[in-house]
Coordinates of C-alpha atoms and ligand atoms in Angstrom, one line a residue:
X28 CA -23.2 -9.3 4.7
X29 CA -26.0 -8.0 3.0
X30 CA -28.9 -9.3 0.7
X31 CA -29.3 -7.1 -2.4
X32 CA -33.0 -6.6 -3.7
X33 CA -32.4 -4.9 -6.7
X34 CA -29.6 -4.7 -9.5
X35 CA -28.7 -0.9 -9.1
X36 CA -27.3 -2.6 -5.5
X37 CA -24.9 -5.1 -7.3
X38 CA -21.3 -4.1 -6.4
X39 CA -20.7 -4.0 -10.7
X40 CA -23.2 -0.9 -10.9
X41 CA -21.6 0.8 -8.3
X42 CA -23.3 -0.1 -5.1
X43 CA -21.0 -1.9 -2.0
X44 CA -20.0 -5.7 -2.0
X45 CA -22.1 -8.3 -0.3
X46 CA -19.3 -9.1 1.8
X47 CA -16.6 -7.6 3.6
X48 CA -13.7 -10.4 3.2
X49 CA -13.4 -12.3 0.2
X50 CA -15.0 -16.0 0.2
X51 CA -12.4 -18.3 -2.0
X52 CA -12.8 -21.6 -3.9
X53 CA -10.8 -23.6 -2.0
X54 CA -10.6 -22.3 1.3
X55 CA -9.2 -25.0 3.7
X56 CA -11.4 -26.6 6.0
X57 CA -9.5 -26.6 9.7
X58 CA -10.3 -29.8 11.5
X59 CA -10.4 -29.5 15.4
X60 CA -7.1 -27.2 16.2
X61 CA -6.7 -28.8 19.8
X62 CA -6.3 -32.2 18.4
X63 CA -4.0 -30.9 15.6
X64 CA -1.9 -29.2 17.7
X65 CA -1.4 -32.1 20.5
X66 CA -0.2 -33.7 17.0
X67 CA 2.1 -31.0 16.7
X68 CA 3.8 -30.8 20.1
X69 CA 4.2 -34.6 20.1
X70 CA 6.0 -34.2 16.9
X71 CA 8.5 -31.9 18.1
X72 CA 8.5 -33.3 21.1
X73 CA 9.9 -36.8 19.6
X74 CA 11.9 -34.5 17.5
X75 CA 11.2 -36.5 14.3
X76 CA 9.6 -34.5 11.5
X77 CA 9.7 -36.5 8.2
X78 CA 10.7 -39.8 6.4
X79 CA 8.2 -42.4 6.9
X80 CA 7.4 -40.9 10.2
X81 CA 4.9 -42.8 12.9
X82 CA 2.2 -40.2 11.8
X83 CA 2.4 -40.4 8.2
X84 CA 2.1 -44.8 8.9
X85 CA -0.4 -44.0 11.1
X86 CA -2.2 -42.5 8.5
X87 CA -1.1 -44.7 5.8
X88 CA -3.2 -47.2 7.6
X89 CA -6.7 -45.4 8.9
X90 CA -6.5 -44.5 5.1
X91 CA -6.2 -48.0 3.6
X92 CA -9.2 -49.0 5.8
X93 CA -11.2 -46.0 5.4
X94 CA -11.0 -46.8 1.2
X95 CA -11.1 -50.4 1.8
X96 CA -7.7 -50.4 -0.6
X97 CA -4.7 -52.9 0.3
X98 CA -2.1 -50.4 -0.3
X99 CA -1.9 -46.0 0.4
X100 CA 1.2 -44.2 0.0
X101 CA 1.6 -40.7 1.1
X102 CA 2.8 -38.2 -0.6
X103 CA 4.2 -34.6 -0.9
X104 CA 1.2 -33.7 -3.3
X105 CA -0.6 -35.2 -6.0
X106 CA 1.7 -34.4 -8.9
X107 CA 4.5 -35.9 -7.7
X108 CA 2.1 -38.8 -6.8
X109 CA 1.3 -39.1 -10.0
X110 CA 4.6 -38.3 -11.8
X111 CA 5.9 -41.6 -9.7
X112 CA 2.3 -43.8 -10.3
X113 CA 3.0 -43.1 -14.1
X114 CA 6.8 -44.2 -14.2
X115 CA 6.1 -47.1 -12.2
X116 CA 3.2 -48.2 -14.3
X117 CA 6.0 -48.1 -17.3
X118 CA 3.8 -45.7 -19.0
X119 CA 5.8 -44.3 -22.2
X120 CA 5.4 -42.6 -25.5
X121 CA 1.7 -42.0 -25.2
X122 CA -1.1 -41.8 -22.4
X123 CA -4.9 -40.8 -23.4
X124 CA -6.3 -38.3 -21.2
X125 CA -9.0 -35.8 -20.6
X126 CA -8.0 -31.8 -21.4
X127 CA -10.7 -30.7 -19.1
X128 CA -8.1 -30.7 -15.8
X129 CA -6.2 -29.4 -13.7
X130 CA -2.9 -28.7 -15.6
X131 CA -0.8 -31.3 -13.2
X132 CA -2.5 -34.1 -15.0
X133 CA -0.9 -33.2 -18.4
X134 CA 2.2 -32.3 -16.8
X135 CA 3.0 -35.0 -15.1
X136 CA 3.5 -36.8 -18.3
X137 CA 4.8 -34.1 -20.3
X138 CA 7.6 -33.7 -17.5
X139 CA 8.6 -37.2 -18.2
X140 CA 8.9 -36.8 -22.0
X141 CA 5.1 -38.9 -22.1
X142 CA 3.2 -37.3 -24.7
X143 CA -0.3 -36.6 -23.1
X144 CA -3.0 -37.0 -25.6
X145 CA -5.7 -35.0 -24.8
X146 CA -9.2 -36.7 -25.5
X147 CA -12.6 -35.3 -25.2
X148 CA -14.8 -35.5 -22.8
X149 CA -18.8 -36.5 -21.8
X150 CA -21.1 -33.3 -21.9
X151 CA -23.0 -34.6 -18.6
X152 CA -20.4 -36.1 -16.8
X153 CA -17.5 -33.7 -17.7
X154 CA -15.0 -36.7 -17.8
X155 CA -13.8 -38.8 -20.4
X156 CA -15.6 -40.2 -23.2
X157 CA -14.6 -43.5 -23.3
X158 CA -15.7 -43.9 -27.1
X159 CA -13.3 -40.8 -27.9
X160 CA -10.9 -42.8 -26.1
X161 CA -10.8 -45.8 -28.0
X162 CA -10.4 -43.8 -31.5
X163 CA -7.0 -42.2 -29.6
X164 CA -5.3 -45.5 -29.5
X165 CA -2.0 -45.8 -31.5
X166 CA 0.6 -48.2 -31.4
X167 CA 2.7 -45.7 -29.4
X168 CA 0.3 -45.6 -26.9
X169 CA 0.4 -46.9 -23.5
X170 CA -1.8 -45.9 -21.0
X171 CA -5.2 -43.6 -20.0
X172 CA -5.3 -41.2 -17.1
X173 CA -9.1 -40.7 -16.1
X174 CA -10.3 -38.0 -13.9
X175 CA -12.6 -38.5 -11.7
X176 CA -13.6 -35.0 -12.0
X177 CA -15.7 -33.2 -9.7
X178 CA -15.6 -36.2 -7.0
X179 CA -17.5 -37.8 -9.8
X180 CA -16.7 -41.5 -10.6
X181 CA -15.3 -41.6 -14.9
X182 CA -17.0 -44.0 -16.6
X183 CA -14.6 -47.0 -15.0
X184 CA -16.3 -50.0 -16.4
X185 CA -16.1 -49.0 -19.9
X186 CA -12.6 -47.5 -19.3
X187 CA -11.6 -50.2 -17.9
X188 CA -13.2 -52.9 -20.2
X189 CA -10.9 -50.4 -23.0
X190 CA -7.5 -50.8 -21.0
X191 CA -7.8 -54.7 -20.5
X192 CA -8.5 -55.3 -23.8
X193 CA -5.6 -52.7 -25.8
X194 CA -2.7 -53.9 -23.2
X195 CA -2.8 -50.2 -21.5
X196 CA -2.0 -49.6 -18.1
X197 CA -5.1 -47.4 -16.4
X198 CA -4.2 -44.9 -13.7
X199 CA -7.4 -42.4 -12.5
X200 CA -6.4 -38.9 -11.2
X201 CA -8.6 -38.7 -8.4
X202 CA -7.6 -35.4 -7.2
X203 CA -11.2 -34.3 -6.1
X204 CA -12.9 -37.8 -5.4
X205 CA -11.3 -38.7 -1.9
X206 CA -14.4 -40.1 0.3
X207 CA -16.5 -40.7 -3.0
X208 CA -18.0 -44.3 -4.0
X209 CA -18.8 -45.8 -7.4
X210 CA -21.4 -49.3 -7.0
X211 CA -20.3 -49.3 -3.5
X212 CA -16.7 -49.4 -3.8
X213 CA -14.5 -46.1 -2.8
X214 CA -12.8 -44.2 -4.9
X215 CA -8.7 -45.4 -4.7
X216 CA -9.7 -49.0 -5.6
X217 CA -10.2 -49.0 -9.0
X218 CA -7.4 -49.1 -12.0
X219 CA -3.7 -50.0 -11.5
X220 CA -4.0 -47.0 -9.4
X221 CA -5.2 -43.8 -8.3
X222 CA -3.9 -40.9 -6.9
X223 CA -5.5 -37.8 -4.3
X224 CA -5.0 -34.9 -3.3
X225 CA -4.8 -33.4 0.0
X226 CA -3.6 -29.8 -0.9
X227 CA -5.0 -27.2 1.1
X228 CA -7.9 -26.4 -1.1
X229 CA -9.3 -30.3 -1.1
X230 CA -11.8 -30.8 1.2
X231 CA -10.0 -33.4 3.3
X232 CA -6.4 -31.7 3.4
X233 CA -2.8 -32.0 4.8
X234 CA -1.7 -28.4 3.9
X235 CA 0.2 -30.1 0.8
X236 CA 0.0 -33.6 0.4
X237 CA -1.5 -36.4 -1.5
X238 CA -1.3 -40.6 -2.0
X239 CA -1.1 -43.0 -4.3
X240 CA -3.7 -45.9 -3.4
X241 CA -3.4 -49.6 -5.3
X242 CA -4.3 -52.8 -4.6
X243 CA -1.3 -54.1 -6.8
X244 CA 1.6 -55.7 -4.2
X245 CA 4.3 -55.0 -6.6
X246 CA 3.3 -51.6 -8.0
X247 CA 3.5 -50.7 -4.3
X248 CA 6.7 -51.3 -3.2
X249 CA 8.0 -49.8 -6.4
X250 CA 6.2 -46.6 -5.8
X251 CA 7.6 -47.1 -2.1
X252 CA 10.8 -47.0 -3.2
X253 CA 10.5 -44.4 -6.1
X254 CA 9.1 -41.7 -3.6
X255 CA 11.9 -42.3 -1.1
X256 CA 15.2 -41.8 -4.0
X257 CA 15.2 -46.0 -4.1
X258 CA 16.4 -46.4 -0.8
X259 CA 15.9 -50.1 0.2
X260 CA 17.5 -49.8 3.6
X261 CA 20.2 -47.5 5.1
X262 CA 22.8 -46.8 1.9
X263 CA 21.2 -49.3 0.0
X264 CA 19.8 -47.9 -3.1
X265 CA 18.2 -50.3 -5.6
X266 CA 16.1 -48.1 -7.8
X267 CA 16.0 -44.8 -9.5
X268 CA 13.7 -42.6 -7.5
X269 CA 13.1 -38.8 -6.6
X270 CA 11.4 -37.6 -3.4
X271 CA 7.9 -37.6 -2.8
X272 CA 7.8 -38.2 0.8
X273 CA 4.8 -36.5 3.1
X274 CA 6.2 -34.8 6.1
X275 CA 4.3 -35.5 9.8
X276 CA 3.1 -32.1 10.2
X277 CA 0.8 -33.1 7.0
X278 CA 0.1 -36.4 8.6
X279 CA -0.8 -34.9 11.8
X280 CA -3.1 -32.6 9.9
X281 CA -4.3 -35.3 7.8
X282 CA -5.3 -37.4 11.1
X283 CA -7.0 -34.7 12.0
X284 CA -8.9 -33.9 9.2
X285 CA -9.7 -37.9 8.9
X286 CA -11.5 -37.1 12.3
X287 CA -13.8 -34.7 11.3
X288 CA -14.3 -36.8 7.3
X289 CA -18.2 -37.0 7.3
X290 CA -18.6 -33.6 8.8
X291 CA -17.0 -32.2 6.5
X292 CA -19.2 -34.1 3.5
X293 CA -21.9 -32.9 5.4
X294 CA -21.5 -29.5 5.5
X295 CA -20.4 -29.4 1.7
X296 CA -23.7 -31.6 0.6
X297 CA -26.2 -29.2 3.4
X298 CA -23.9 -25.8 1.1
X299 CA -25.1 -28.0 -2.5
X300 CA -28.5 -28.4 -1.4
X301 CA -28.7 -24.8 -0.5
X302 CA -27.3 -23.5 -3.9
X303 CA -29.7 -26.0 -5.8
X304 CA -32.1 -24.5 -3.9
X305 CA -31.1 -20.8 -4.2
X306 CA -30.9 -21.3 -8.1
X307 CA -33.2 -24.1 -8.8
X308 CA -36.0 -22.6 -11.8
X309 CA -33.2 -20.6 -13.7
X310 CA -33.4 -20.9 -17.1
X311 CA -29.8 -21.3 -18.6
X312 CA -28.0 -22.6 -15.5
X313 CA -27.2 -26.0 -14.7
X314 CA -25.9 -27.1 -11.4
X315 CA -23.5 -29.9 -11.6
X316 CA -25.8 -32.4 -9.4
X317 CA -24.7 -35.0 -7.4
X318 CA -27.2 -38.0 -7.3
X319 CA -27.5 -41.9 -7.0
X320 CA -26.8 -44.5 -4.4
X321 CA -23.3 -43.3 -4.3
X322 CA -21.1 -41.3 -1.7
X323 CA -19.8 -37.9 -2.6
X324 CA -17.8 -35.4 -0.8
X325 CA -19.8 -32.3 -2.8
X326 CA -16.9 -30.0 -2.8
X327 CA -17.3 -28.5 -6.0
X328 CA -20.3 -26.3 -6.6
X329 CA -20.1 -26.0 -10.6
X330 CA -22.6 -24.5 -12.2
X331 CA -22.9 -24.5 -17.0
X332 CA -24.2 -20.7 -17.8
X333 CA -25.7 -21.1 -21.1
X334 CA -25.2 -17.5 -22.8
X335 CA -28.3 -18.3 -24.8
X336 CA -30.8 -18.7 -22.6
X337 CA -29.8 -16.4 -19.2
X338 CA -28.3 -13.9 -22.2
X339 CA -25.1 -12.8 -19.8
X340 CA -21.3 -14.4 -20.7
X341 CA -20.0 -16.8 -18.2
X342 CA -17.1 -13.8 -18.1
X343 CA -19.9 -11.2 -17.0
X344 CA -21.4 -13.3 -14.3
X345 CA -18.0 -14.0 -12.7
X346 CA -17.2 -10.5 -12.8
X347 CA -20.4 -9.4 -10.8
X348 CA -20.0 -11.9 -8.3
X349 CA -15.9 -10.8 -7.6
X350 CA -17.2 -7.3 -7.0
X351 CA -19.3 -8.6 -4.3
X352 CA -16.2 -10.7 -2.9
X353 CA -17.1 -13.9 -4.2
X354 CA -14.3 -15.3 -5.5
X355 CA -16.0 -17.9 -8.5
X356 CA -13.2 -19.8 -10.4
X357 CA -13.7 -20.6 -13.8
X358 CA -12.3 -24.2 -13.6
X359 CA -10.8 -25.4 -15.9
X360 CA -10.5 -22.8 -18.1
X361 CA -9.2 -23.0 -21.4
X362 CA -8.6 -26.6 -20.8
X363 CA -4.7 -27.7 -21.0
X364 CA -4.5 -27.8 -24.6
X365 CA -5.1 -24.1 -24.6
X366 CA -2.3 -24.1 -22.2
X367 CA 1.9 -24.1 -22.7
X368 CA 3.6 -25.6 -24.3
X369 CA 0.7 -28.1 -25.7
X370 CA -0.9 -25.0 -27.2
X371 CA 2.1 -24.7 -29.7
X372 CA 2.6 -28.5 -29.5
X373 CA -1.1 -29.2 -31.0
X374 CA -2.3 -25.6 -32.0
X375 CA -5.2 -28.0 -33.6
X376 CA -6.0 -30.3 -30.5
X377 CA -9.6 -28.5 -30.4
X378 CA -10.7 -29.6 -33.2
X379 CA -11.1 -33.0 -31.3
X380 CA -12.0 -31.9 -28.6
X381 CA -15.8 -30.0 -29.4
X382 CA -17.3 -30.4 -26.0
X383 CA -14.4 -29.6 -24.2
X384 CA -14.0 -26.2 -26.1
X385 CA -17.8 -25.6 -25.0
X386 CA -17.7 -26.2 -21.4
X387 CA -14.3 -23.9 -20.9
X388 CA -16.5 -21.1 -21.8
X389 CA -19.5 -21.9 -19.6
X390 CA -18.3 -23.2 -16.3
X391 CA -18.0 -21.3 -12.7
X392 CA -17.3 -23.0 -9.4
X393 CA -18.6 -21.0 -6.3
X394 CA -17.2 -21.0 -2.7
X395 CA -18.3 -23.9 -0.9
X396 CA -16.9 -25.6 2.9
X397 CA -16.9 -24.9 6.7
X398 CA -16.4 -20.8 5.2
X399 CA -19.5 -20.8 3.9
X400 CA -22.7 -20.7 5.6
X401 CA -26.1 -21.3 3.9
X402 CA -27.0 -17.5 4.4
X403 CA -24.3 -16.5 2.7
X404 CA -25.3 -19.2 0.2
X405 CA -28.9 -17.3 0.0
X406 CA -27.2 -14.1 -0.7
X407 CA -24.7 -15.5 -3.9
X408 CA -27.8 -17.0 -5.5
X409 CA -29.3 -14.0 -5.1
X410 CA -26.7 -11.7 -6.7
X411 CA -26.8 -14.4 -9.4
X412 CA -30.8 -14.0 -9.8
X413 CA -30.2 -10.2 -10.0
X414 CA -27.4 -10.5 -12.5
X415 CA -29.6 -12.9 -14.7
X416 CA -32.6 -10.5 -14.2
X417 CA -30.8 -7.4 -16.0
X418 CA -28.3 -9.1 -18.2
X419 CA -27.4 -6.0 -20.4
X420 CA -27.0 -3.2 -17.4
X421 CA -24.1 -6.2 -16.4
X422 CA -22.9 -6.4 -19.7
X423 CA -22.6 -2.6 -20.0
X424 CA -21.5 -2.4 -16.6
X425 CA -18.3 -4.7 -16.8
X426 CA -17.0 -3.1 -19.8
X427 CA -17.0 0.4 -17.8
X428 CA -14.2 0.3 -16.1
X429 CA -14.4 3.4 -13.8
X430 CA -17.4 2.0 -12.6
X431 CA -15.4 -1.0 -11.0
X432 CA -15.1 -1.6 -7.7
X433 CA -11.9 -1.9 -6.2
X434 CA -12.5 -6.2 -5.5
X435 CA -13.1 -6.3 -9.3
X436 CA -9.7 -4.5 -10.3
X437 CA -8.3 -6.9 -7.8
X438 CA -9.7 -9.7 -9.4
X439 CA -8.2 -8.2 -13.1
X440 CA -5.0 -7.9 -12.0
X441 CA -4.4 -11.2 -10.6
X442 CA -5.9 -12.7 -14.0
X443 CA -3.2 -10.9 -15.3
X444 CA -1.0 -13.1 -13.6
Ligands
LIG17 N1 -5.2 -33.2 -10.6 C1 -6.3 -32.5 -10.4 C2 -7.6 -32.8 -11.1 C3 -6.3 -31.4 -9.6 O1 -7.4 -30.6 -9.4 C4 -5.1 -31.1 -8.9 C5 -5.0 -29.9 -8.1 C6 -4.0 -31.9 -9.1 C7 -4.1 -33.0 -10.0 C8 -2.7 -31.7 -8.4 O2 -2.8 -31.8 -7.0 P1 -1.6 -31.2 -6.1 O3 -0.3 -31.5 -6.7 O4 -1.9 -29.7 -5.9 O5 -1.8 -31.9 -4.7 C9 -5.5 -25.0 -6.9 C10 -4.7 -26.0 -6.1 O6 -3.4 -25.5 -5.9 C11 -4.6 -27.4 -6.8 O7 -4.2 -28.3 -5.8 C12 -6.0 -27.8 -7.3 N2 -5.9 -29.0 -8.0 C13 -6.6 -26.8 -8.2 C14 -7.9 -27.2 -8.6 O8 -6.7 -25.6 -7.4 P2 -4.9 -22.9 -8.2 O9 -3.8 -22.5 -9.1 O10 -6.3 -22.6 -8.6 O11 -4.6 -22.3 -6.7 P3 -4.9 -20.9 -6.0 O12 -3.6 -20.5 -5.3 O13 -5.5 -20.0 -7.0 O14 -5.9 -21.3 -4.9 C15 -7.2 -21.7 -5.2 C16 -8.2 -21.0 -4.3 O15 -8.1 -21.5 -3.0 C17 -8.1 -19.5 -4.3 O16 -9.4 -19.1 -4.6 C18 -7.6 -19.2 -2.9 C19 -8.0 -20.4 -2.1 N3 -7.0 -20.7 -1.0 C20 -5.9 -21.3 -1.4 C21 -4.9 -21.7 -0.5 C22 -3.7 -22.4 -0.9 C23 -7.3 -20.4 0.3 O17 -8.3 -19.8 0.6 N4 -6.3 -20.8 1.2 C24 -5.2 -21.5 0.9 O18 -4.4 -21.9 1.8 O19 -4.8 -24.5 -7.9

């Protein structure tokens, strides 16, 4: 690793990269691998890998009373957890939702024939707007998917207050919010229901994985049965369902990861406080904060470039920073309406959606997690203060391309893909 000190150094003008090995978005955090793989051999040892399996109840349970929550469900991953959480909250013809997502929010309706109507979203917060919301309802509509985006609670009073009194069923995607608080409460308690994530990039993980959580006794022995193909008992089907079982390796990693929970927040929070620090006085860039009473897992380092003020495109900056190896995502860019098939389905859907259309173009999420340590963190806010120091030699120098380095080709050819 080194620390650059002036911008004929940076990677995009020719000099080397910061760092050898590229640091991802989303690289897993590994809990304690002797405890993990005891986990293991006991599995294979009993010689039972999946299906409601003593690791995956195990963890069924620590999780209900770490989210204070009457009812968790694991599952394969969060889509499927959410394809199932929608069906069995009857949700047809129409469900409100944010376009500033992951695409598996959308799709999981869309797969079911569920039109997703995509609604924007608040400037600050970056989740729903629950006023936008309200102006969405139809008669065909019947339910809202917040997104708890970020780890960051939606506005779950208001969107609540909305879904009580329109008759809609309320389900939050909350992907990124495992081990995250609103007033108190955790995360997985509020709504009919709410679904997580534990896929490999999450901060708490199970190499694929996910759950629905509910406090709702009915709603959770039909998703029970749903995510098991209906089975009630041994060739005793009594409900249409599809598969969405977690397998005990998954558990076994999830137990493990459970283990090591507020280590984990604490790395990611000591990796925010270092970025805030690294960038804090920068005209034109806004770090996604994470303040208040509440509990946060801060495993999404997002900063807003504002091309006006720092004078360098979003696009630019994420360029000099994959020539060094850092591996910023621009999440979620374009937003799912600007995605198939809701692109030629609503070619007009940003019209209504002004903020979202703005913050596509200005967000970046840097590497964060047990990968990352705060000197690296120094030397990413300091490419960033170089880049924003000589905004046109970057500008000039990501449009040469025989100037690129070979990270940065890398980096084309897989947004290609
Ligand atoms: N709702 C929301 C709001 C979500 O964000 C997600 C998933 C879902 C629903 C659906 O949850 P799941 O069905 O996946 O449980 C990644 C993840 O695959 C996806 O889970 C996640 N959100 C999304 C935000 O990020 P991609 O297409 O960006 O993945 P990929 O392959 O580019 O990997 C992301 C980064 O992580 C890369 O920079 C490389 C790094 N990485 C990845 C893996 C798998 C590693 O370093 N090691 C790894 O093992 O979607």
């Amino acid at each position: 690793m080194t620390t650059k000190t002036n911008c004929g150094e940076l990677a995009v003008m020719g000099g080397l990269p910061a760092f050898a090995d590229p640091f991802f978005v989303g690289c897993p955090n590994i809990g304690e691998r002797e405890a993990f793989l005891r986990r293991i051999n006991d599995i294979l040892d009993r010689r039972w890998l999946t299906n409601n399996g003593v690791y995956v109840q195990e963890l069924e349970r620590k999780l209900e009373k770490y989210l204070g929550v009457k009812h968790c469900i694991a599952m394969c991953n969060a889509t499927i957890a959410l394809e199932i959480s929608i069906r069995a909250l009857g949700m047809t013809g129409e469900v409100i939702v944010p376009s500033f997502t992951f695409v598996a929010t959308a799709h999981s309706l869309q797969w079911q024939q569920i039109t997703p109507v995509f609604c924007d979203i608040d400037s600050v917060s970056h989740s729903l707007d629950p006023q936008r919301v309200e102006a969405l309802i139809t008669p065909r509509t019947s339910g809202i998917i917040g997104v708890h985006l970020w780890g960051k609670p939606c506005a779950v009073e208001a969107l609540a207050d909305i879904a009580r009194r329109r008759n809609l069923r309320l389900l939050y995607d909350a992907a990124h919010a495992f081990g995250c608080s609103h007033e108190g409460q955790m995360i997985g308690c509020f709504g009919d229901a709410e679904v997580f994530s534990f896929h490999a990039t999450k901060f708490f993980n199970t190499f694929e994985g996910g759950a629905v959580t509910t406090n709702d006794d009915d709603l959770a022995a039909r998703i029970r049965l749903m995510k098991n193909f209906g089975f009630a008992g041994y060739d005793d089907v009594t409900y249409i369902g599809t598969n969405g079982k977690m397998s005990e390796m998954s558990a076994a990693m999830g137990l493990t990861s459970l283990e090591q929970v507020d280590v984990l927040i604490e790395v990611n929070r000591r990796n925010h406080q270092a970025y805030a620090a690294g960038l804090a006085d920068l005209p034109g860039i806004r770090l996604v904060p994470y303040h208040g009473r509440d509990k946060f897992n801060y495993q999404y380092v997002v900063l807003e470039i504002d091309v006006e003020q720092t004078g360098i495109e979003r696009d630019a900056l994420m360029r000099t920073l994959h020539a060094e190896n850092v591996m910023a995502r621009r999440y979620f860019f374009p937003g799912c309406h600007n995605m198939e098939p809701y692109r030629s389905y609503f070619p007009h859907a940003g019209l209504l959606l002004p903020e979202t259309e703005k913050l596509v173009t200005k967000v970046i999420s840097l590497p964060t997690g047990t990968a990352v340590s705060t000197e690296n963190i120094a030397s990413i806010c300091q490419i960033i203060r170089l880049a924003l120091a000589n905004p046109d030699e970057i500008a000039k120098a990501v449009r040469t391309p025989q100037m690129l380095r070979p990270a940065l080709n890398q980096e084309r050819s897989s947004a290609a893909f």
